C-alpha positions as a LaTeX table, in Angstrom:
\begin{tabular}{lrrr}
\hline
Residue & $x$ (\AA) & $y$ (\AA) & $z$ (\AA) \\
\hline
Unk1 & $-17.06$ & $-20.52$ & $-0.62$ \\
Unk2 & $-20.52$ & $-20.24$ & $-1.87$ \\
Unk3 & $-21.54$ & $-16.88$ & $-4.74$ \\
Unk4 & $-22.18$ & $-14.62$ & $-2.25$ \\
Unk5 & $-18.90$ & $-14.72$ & $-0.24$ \\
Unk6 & $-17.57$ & $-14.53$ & $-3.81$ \\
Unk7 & $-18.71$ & $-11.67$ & $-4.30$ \\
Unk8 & $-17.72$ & $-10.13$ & $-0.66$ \\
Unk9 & $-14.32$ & $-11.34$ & $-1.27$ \\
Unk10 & $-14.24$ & $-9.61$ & $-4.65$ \\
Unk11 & $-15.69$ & $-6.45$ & $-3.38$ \\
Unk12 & $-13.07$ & $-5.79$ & $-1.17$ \\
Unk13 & $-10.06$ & $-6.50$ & $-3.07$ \\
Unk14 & $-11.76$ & $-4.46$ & $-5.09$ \\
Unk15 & $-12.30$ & $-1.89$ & $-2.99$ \\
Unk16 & $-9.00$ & $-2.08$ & $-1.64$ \\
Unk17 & $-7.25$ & $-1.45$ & $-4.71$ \\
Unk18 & $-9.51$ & 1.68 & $-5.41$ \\
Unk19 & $-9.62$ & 3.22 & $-1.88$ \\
Unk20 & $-7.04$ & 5.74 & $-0.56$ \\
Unk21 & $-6.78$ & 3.70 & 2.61 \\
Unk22 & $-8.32$ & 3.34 & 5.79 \\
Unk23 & $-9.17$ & 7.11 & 6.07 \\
Unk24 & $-11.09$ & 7.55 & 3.12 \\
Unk25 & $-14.77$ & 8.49 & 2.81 \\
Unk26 & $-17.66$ & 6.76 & 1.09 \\
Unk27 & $-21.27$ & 7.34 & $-0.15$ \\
Unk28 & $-23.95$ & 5.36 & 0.54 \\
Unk29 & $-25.40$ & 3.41 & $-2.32$ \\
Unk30 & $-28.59$ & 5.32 & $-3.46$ \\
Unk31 & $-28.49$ & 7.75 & $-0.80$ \\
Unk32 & $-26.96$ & 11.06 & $-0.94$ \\
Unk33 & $-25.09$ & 11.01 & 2.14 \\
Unk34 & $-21.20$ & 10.80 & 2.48 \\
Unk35 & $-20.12$ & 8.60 & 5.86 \\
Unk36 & $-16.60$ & 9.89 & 7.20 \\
Unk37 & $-14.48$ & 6.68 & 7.46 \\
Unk38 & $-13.07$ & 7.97 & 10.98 \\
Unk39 & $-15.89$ & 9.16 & 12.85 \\
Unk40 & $-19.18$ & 7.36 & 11.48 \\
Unk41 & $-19.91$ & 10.88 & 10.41 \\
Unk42 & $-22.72$ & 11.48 & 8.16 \\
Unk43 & $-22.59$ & 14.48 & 6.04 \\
Unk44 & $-25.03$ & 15.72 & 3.10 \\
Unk45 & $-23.25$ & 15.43 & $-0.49$ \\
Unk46 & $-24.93$ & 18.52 & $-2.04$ \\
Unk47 & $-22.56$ & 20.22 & 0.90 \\
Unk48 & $-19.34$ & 19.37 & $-0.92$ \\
Unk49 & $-16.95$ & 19.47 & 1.97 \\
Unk50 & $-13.46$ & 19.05 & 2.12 \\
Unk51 & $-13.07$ & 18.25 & 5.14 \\
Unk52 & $-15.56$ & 16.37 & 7.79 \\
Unk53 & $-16.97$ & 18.98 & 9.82 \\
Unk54 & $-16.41$ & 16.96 & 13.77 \\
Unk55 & $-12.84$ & 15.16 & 12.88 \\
Unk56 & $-11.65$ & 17.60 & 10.82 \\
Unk57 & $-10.15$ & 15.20 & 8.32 \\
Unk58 & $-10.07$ & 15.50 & 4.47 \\
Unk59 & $-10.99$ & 13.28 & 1.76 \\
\hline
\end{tabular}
C-alpha cells in the first residue's frame, strides 16, 4: 500500500471505532452542514436537531 491508502485505511478503523454505527451522522469538514447517514440529508448545524427532519432518525 502506498501513504495515502495508509492513511484511508487508518481513517476508517478509526472512524469505526469512534462512530455509533452505520446510522450515525457526520459534519462536513469546514462546512457547517450535518449529512444524515440514512438519507444523504443535509441539514444546517446552527439548527441543532435531534432528529433529521425527512427520515426522522436521531443522532
Amino acid at each position: 500500500m502506498n501513504r495515502k491508502d495508509e492513511a484511508k485505511h487508518s481513517a476508517r478503523l478509526r472512524a469505526s471505532r469512534t462512530h455509533q454505527g452505520p446510522n450515525h451522522w457526520h459534519v462536513e469538514r469546514r462546512s457547517n452542514i450535518i449529512i444524515c447517514g440514512n438519507c444523504e440529508a443535509k441539514i444546517p448545524v446552527w439548527k441543532n436537531p435531534q432528529y433529521c427532519p425527512e427520515c426522522e432518525e436521531g443522532k
